[in-house]
CSV table of C-alpha atoms and ligand atoms in Angstrom, one decimal:
chain,number,residue,atom,x,y,z
A,3,MET,CA,6.6,-1.3,-20.6
A,4,SER,CA,7.1,2.1,-21.2
A,5,CYS,CA,4.8,5.0,-19.2
A,6,ALA,CA,2.1,3.6,-21.9
A,7,SER,CA,-1.2,4.2,-19.1
A,8,TRP,CA,-0.1,7.9,-19.0
A,9,PRO,CA,-2.0,9.3,-21.3
A,10,VAL,CA,0.8,11.7,-22.7
A,11,PRO,CA,2.8,11.5,-25.8
A,12,ALA,CA,5.6,9.2,-25.3
A,13,GLN,CA,8.1,12.5,-26.1
A,14,GLN,CA,6.5,14.6,-23.3
A,15,PRO,CA,9.7,15.7,-21.3
A,16,GLU,CA,9.6,14.2,-18.0
A,17,ALA,CA,9.0,16.4,-16.0
A,18,GLU,CA,5.3,17.0,-16.8
A,19,VAL,CA,4.9,13.5,-15.8
A,20,PRO,CA,2.1,14.2,-13.0
A,21,GLU,CA,4.2,13.0,-9.7
A,22,LEU,CA,2.9,9.6,-8.3
A,23,ILE,CA,3.5,8.4,-4.8
A,24,ASP,CA,3.4,4.6,-4.4
A,25,VAL,CA,2.8,4.0,-0.9
A,26,GLY,CA,3.0,0.4,-1.0
A,27,ALA,CA,5.9,-1.0,-2.5
A,28,ASN,CA,7.4,-4.3,-1.3
A,29,LEU,CA,10.8,-3.5,-2.6
A,30,THR,CA,12.9,-5.5,-0.2
A,31,HIS,CA,11.1,-9.0,-1.9
A,32,GLU,CA,13.8,-11.2,-3.9
A,33,SER,CA,12.6,-10.0,-7.0
A,34,PHE,CA,14.2,-7.1,-6.9
A,35,ARG,CA,17.4,-8.2,-5.3
A,36,ASP,CA,19.1,-8.0,-9.0
A,37,ASP,CA,18.0,-5.2,-10.2
A,38,LEU,CA,16.5,-2.7,-7.7
A,39,PRO,CA,18.3,0.9,-9.3
A,40,ASP,CA,16.7,-0.1,-12.9
A,41,VAL,CA,13.4,-0.4,-10.9
A,42,LEU,CA,13.9,2.8,-9.7
A,43,GLU,CA,15.0,4.7,-12.7
A,44,ARG,CA,12.3,3.3,-14.7
A,45,ALA,CA,9.7,3.8,-12.0
A,46,ALA,CA,11.0,7.3,-12.1
A,47,ARG,CA,10.3,8.0,-15.6
A,48,CYS,CA,6.3,7.2,-14.8
A,49,GLY,CA,7.1,10.3,-12.1
A,50,VAL,CA,6.8,7.6,-9.1
A,51,ARG,CA,9.7,9.3,-7.5
A,52,ARG,CA,8.6,8.1,-3.9
A,53,LEU,CA,7.5,5.1,-2.4
A,54,ILE,CA,6.7,3.8,0.8
A,55,VAL,CA,8.9,0.5,1.4
A,56,THR,CA,6.5,-2.2,2.7
A,57,GLY,CA,7.7,-4.2,6.1
A,58,THR,CA,5.7,-7.5,6.9
A,59,SER,CA,8.3,-9.3,9.4
A,60,LEU,CA,10.4,-8.0,11.8
A,61,ALA,CA,13.5,-8.9,8.9
A,62,ALA,CA,11.6,-7.0,6.7
A,63,SER,CA,10.5,-3.8,8.2
A,64,ARG,CA,14.4,-3.6,9.3
A,65,ALA,CA,15.7,-4.6,6.1
A,66,ALA,CA,13.0,-2.2,4.3
A,67,LEU,CA,14.6,0.7,6.8
A,68,GLU,CA,17.8,-0.3,5.9
A,69,LEU,CA,16.5,0.1,2.3
A,70,ALA,CA,15.1,3.4,2.3
A,71,THR,CA,18.2,5.0,4.6
A,72,THR,CA,20.2,4.8,1.1
A,73,ARG,CA,17.6,7.1,-0.3
A,74,PRO,CA,16.1,9.8,1.8
A,75,GLY,CA,13.7,12.0,0.3
A,76,SER,CA,12.9,9.1,-1.9
A,77,LEU,CA,12.2,5.7,-0.1
A,78,TRP,CA,10.4,5.4,3.3
A,79,ALA,CA,9.5,2.6,5.2
A,80,THR,CA,6.7,0.6,7.3
A,81,ALA,CA,7.7,-1.3,10.3
A,82,GLY,CA,4.6,-4.2,11.6
A,83,VAL,CA,4.0,-7.9,11.4
A,84,HIS,CA,2.0,-9.0,8.3
A,85,PRO,CA,-0.9,-11.1,9.5
A,86,HIS,CA,0.4,-14.4,7.7
A,87,ALA,CA,3.6,-13.6,10.2
A,88,ALA,CA,1.2,-12.9,13.1
A,89,ASP,CA,2.1,-16.0,15.1
A,90,THR,CA,5.4,-14.7,15.4
A,91,TYR,CA,4.3,-11.6,17.1
A,92,ASP,CA,5.8,-11.5,21.3
A,93,ASP,CA,7.1,-9.2,23.8
A,94,ALA,CA,10.5,-8.7,21.5
A,95,THR,CA,9.0,-8.0,18.7
A,96,GLU,CA,7.1,-5.1,20.1
A,97,VAL,CA,9.9,-4.2,22.3
A,98,GLU,CA,11.8,-3.7,18.5
A,99,LEU,CA,8.8,-2.2,16.4
A,100,ARG,CA,9.1,0.0,19.0
A,101,GLU,CA,12.0,1.1,18.8
A,102,LEU,CA,11.8,0.8,14.4
A,103,LEU,CA,9.0,3.3,14.6
A,104,ARG,CA,11.0,5.8,16.7
A,105,ASN,CA,12.9,6.1,13.1
A,106,PRO,CA,11.7,9.3,10.5
A,107,LEU,CA,12.2,6.9,8.1
A,108,VAL,CA,9.7,4.5,9.5
A,109,VAL,CA,5.9,6.5,8.5
A,110,ALA,CA,3.4,4.4,9.2
A,111,ALA,CA,3.4,1.0,11.6
A,112,GLY,CA,2.2,-2.2,9.4
A,113,GLU,CA,1.4,-3.9,7.5
A,114,CYS,CA,-0.9,-5.2,10.1
A,115,GLY,CA,-4.1,-6.6,9.6
A,116,LEU,CA,-6.4,-10.0,9.4
A,117,ASP,CA,-6.5,-12.2,6.8
A,118,TYR,CA,-8.5,-14.8,7.4
A,119,ASN,CA,-8.2,-16.2,3.4
A,120,ARG,CA,-5.2,-17.9,3.8
A,121,ASP,CA,-5.2,-18.3,7.9
A,122,TYR,CA,-1.5,-18.7,7.7
A,123,SER,CA,-1.4,-18.0,11.5
A,124,PRO,CA,-4.5,-19.0,14.0
A,125,ARG,CA,-7.1,-16.4,13.9
A,126,ASN,CA,-6.5,-15.6,17.5
A,127,ALA,CA,-3.0,-14.9,17.0
A,128,GLN,CA,-3.8,-13.0,13.9
A,129,ARG,CA,-6.5,-10.5,16.7
A,130,THR,CA,-4.1,-10.3,18.9
A,131,ALA,CA,-0.9,-9.2,16.8
A,132,PHE,CA,-3.3,-6.6,15.3
A,133,ALA,CA,-4.4,-5.6,18.1
A,134,ARG,CA,-0.9,-5.4,20.1
A,135,GLN,CA,0.2,-2.6,16.6
A,136,VAL,CA,-2.7,-0.7,16.7
A,137,GLU,CA,-1.9,0.1,20.0
A,138,LEU,CA,2.0,0.6,19.2
A,139,ALA,CA,0.8,2.8,16.8
A,140,ALA,CA,-1.5,4.8,18.8
A,141,ALA,CA,1.6,5.3,21.0
A,142,SER,CA,4.2,6.0,18.8
A,143,GLY,CA,2.0,8.3,17.0
A,144,ARG,CA,2.2,6.9,13.8
A,145,ALA,CA,-0.2,5.9,11.0
A,146,LEU,CA,-1.4,2.5,10.4
A,147,PHE,CA,-0.9,0.0,6.8
A,148,LEU,CA,-3.9,-2.5,7.1
A,149,HIS,CA,-4.3,-5.2,5.9
A,150,GLN,CA,-8.0,-7.3,5.6
A,151,ARG,CA,-9.0,-9.9,3.7
A,152,GLU,CA,-12.6,-12.1,4.5
A,153,ALA,CA,-12.1,-10.8,8.0
A,154,HIS,CA,-14.1,-7.4,8.0
A,155,GLN,CA,-16.5,-7.5,11.6
A,156,ASP,CA,-13.5,-8.7,13.4
A,157,PHE,CA,-11.0,-6.0,12.1
A,158,LEU,CA,-13.4,-3.4,12.6
A,159,ALA,CA,-14.0,-4.4,15.7
A,160,ILE,CA,-10.8,-4.2,16.6
A,161,LEU,CA,-9.5,-0.9,15.3
A,162,ARG,CA,-13.3,0.9,17.1
A,163,GLU,CA,-11.8,-0.4,20.4
A,164,GLN,CA,-9.2,1.8,19.9
A,165,GLY,CA,-12.4,5.4,20.0
A,166,SER,CA,-10.5,8.3,19.6
A,167,ARG,CA,-7.6,7.2,20.1
A,168,LEU,CA,-7.2,5.1,16.5
A,169,PRO,CA,-4.3,7.2,14.6
A,170,ALA,CA,-4.9,8.1,11.3
A,171,GLY,CA,-3.9,5.1,8.4
A,172,VAL,CA,-4.7,2.9,5.3
A,173,ALA,CA,-7.0,0.1,4.2
A,174,HIS,CA,-3.9,-1.1,1.9
A,175,CYS,CA,-4.6,-2.8,-1.1
A,176,PHE,CA,-8.8,-2.4,-0.6
A,177,THR,CA,-10.6,-4.9,-2.4
A,178,ASN,CA,-14.3,-4.9,-1.4
A,179,GLY,CA,-17.3,-3.0,-1.9
A,180,PRO,CA,-19.6,0.2,-1.1
A,181,THR,CA,-20.4,-1.1,2.5
A,182,GLU,CA,-16.8,-1.8,3.7
A,183,MET,CA,-15.5,1.2,2.2
A,184,ALA,CA,-18.0,3.5,4.4
A,185,ASP,CA,-17.4,2.0,7.4
A,186,TYR,CA,-13.2,2.7,7.2
A,187,LEU,CA,-14.3,6.0,6.1
A,188,ASP,CA,-16.3,6.4,8.8
A,189,LEU,CA,-12.9,5.7,10.9
A,190,GLY,CA,-11.1,8.4,9.1
A,191,LEU,CA,-9.1,6.0,7.0
A,192,HIS,CA,-8.0,6.6,3.9
A,193,ILE,CA,-8.3,4.1,1.7
A,194,GLY,CA,-5.0,2.1,-0.9
A,195,ILE,CA,-5.9,1.1,-4.5
A,196,THR,CA,-3.3,-1.4,-6.5
A,197,GLY,CA,-3.9,-2.8,-9.2
A,198,TRP,CA,-6.4,-5.1,-8.2
A,199,ILE,CA,-9.0,-2.5,-10.0
A,200,CYS,CA,-7.6,-3.3,-13.6
A,201,ASP,CA,-9.5,-7.0,-12.8
A,202,GLU,CA,-12.3,-6.6,-14.8
A,203,ARG,CA,-12.9,-9.6,-13.8
A,204,ARG,CA,-12.9,-9.9,-10.3
A,205,SER,CA,-13.6,-5.8,-9.2
A,206,SER,CA,-16.8,-4.9,-10.1
A,207,GLU,CA,-18.0,-4.5,-6.2
A,208,LEU,CA,-14.2,-2.2,-6.0
A,209,ARG,CA,-15.3,0.0,-8.7
A,210,ARG,CA,-18.8,0.5,-7.4
A,211,ALA,CA,-17.0,1.8,-4.3
A,212,VAL,CA,-14.2,4.1,-5.5
A,213,ALA,CA,-17.4,5.9,-7.5
A,214,SER,CA,-18.3,7.5,-4.3
A,215,LEU,CA,-14.9,7.3,-2.6
A,216,PRO,CA,-13.6,11.6,-1.6
A,217,LEU,CA,-10.7,12.6,-3.1
A,218,ASP,CA,-9.3,13.7,-0.1
A,219,ARG,CA,-8.9,10.0,1.5
A,220,VAL,CA,-7.6,7.9,-2.0
A,221,LEU,CA,-4.3,6.7,-2.3
A,222,VAL,CA,-2.5,4.0,-4.8
A,223,GLU,CA,-0.1,1.5,-4.7
A,224,THR,CA,1.3,-1.3,-6.2
A,225,ASP,CA,1.8,-4.2,-4.0
A,226,CYS,CA,4.5,-5.3,-6.2
A,227,PRO,CA,5.7,-7.6,-7.0
A,228,TYR,CA,2.1,-8.7,-6.3
A,229,LEU,CA,-0.9,-7.6,-8.1
A,230,LEU,CA,0.7,-6.5,-12.4
A,231,PRO,CA,-2.8,-4.7,-13.7
A,232,ARG,CA,-4.5,-7.5,-15.5
A,233,SER,CA,-5.0,-4.0,-18.0
A,234,ILE,CA,-0.9,-3.7,-18.6
A,235,ARG,CA,-0.3,-4.4,-22.5
A,236,PRO,CA,1.9,-6.0,-23.2
A,237,GLN,CA,2.4,-8.2,-19.8
A,238,PRO,CA,5.6,-8.2,-18.9
A,239,ARG,CA,6.9,-12.4,-19.3
A,240,SER,CA,8.5,-12.4,-15.9
A,241,ARG,CA,4.6,-11.5,-14.3
A,242,ARG,CA,6.4,-9.3,-12.2
A,243,ASN,CA,4.9,-5.9,-10.8
A,244,GLU,CA,6.7,-3.1,-10.6
A,245,PRO,CA,6.3,0.3,-9.2
A,246,GLU,CA,6.1,2.1,-13.0
A,247,THR,CA,2.6,0.3,-13.3
A,248,LEU,CA,1.5,3.3,-10.7
A,249,PRO,CA,-0.2,5.4,-13.8
A,250,GLU,CA,-2.1,2.7,-15.1
A,251,VAL,CA,-4.0,1.8,-11.4
A,252,VAL,CA,-4.4,5.9,-11.7
A,253,ARG,CA,-5.9,5.3,-15.3
A,254,VAL,CA,-8.1,2.8,-14.2
A,255,LEU,CA,-9.1,4.4,-10.7
A,256,ALA,CA,-9.9,7.8,-12.1
A,257,SER,CA,-12.2,6.2,-14.9
A,258,SER,CA,-13.9,4.4,-12.0
A,259,MET,CA,-14.1,7.4,-9.7
A,260,ASN,CA,-15.3,9.7,-13.4
A,261,VAL,CA,-12.7,12.3,-12.7
A,262,SER,CA,-9.3,12.4,-14.9
A,263,PRO,CA,-6.2,11.3,-14.6
A,264,ASP,CA,-4.3,14.2,-13.6
A,265,VAL,CA,-6.8,14.9,-11.1
A,266,VAL,CA,-6.1,11.2,-9.5
A,267,ALA,CA,-2.6,11.9,-9.2
A,268,GLU,CA,-2.6,15.2,-7.7
A,269,ALA,CA,-5.2,14.4,-5.0
A,270,THR,CA,-3.1,10.8,-4.2
A,271,THR,CA,0.2,12.7,-3.7
A,272,ARG,CA,-1.0,15.2,-1.8
A,273,ASN,CA,-2.6,12.6,0.6
A,274,ALA,CA,0.0,10.5,0.8
A,275,GLN,CA,2.0,13.3,1.6
A,276,ALA,CA,0.2,14.9,4.4
A,277,LEU,CA,-0.7,11.2,5.4
A,278,PHE,CA,2.5,10.0,6.5
A,279,GLY,CA,4.8,13.1,6.5
A,280,LEU,CA,6.9,12.9,3.7
A,281,SER,CA,9.3,15.6,2.7
A,282,ALA,CA,9.5,17.3,-1.0
A,283,GLY,CA,10.1,14.8,-3.3
A,284,PRO,CA,14.2,14.2,-4.3
A,285,CYS,CA,15.5,16.5,-7.0
B,411,ZN,ZN1,-1.4,-6.5,2.2
């Protein structure tokens, strides 16, 4: 794939491709084990030079931080336990997460939340692990990186329990409609948009929602290697998604928001910098 999504001529100098920040990239996934430097090089050519590596378990969060340490100014990490792994969350986990969250390269607590779609962990364990990580984020002064599937009401209830102590955060990979979006905006959250929006078969509610999403609350992410945008041409044979597809998410999102891709690029980069406190990009 090349940066075909971006509406600039292919020969345009790299410097003129708008800068984007991928706030959710699962770069420690085994599918990137053999060629991560190439993946990051391709991403950089498409304007994606700053990325936040998602931590989904204690081990994955440690690995995310380790990776971020190798590329300061370009990679950051989150630290948390995904609802799928909620039954692994105990006091020892929390002690280690608290320690990880002290590191300046760890810019958010999560990914944490509720997933009643897969139910890989019992729902009561999910609720407990989630509530404890929300507390931890508040105590650590970190933003939240949030995951929710088919659990909107319970998810909302746990966030609302925090009242004014609720930290800033992002509803990552938001896939719902206008009602859920309004609930998250009311809580002060940002909305993370992935390649889900590029799938016309299942994104009609999402597209309706983002039509009224304020520009100061929008973020973009690939959630790679998952969620390869369905509108990418040609589709890679491996089906692996990479950060270089982020301009395609921006392109489709911009058309749903009724603004230009440049406006979305500028807004999402500014929002990601401010929300996660990211320093200026690498040169
Ligand atoms: Zn997720």
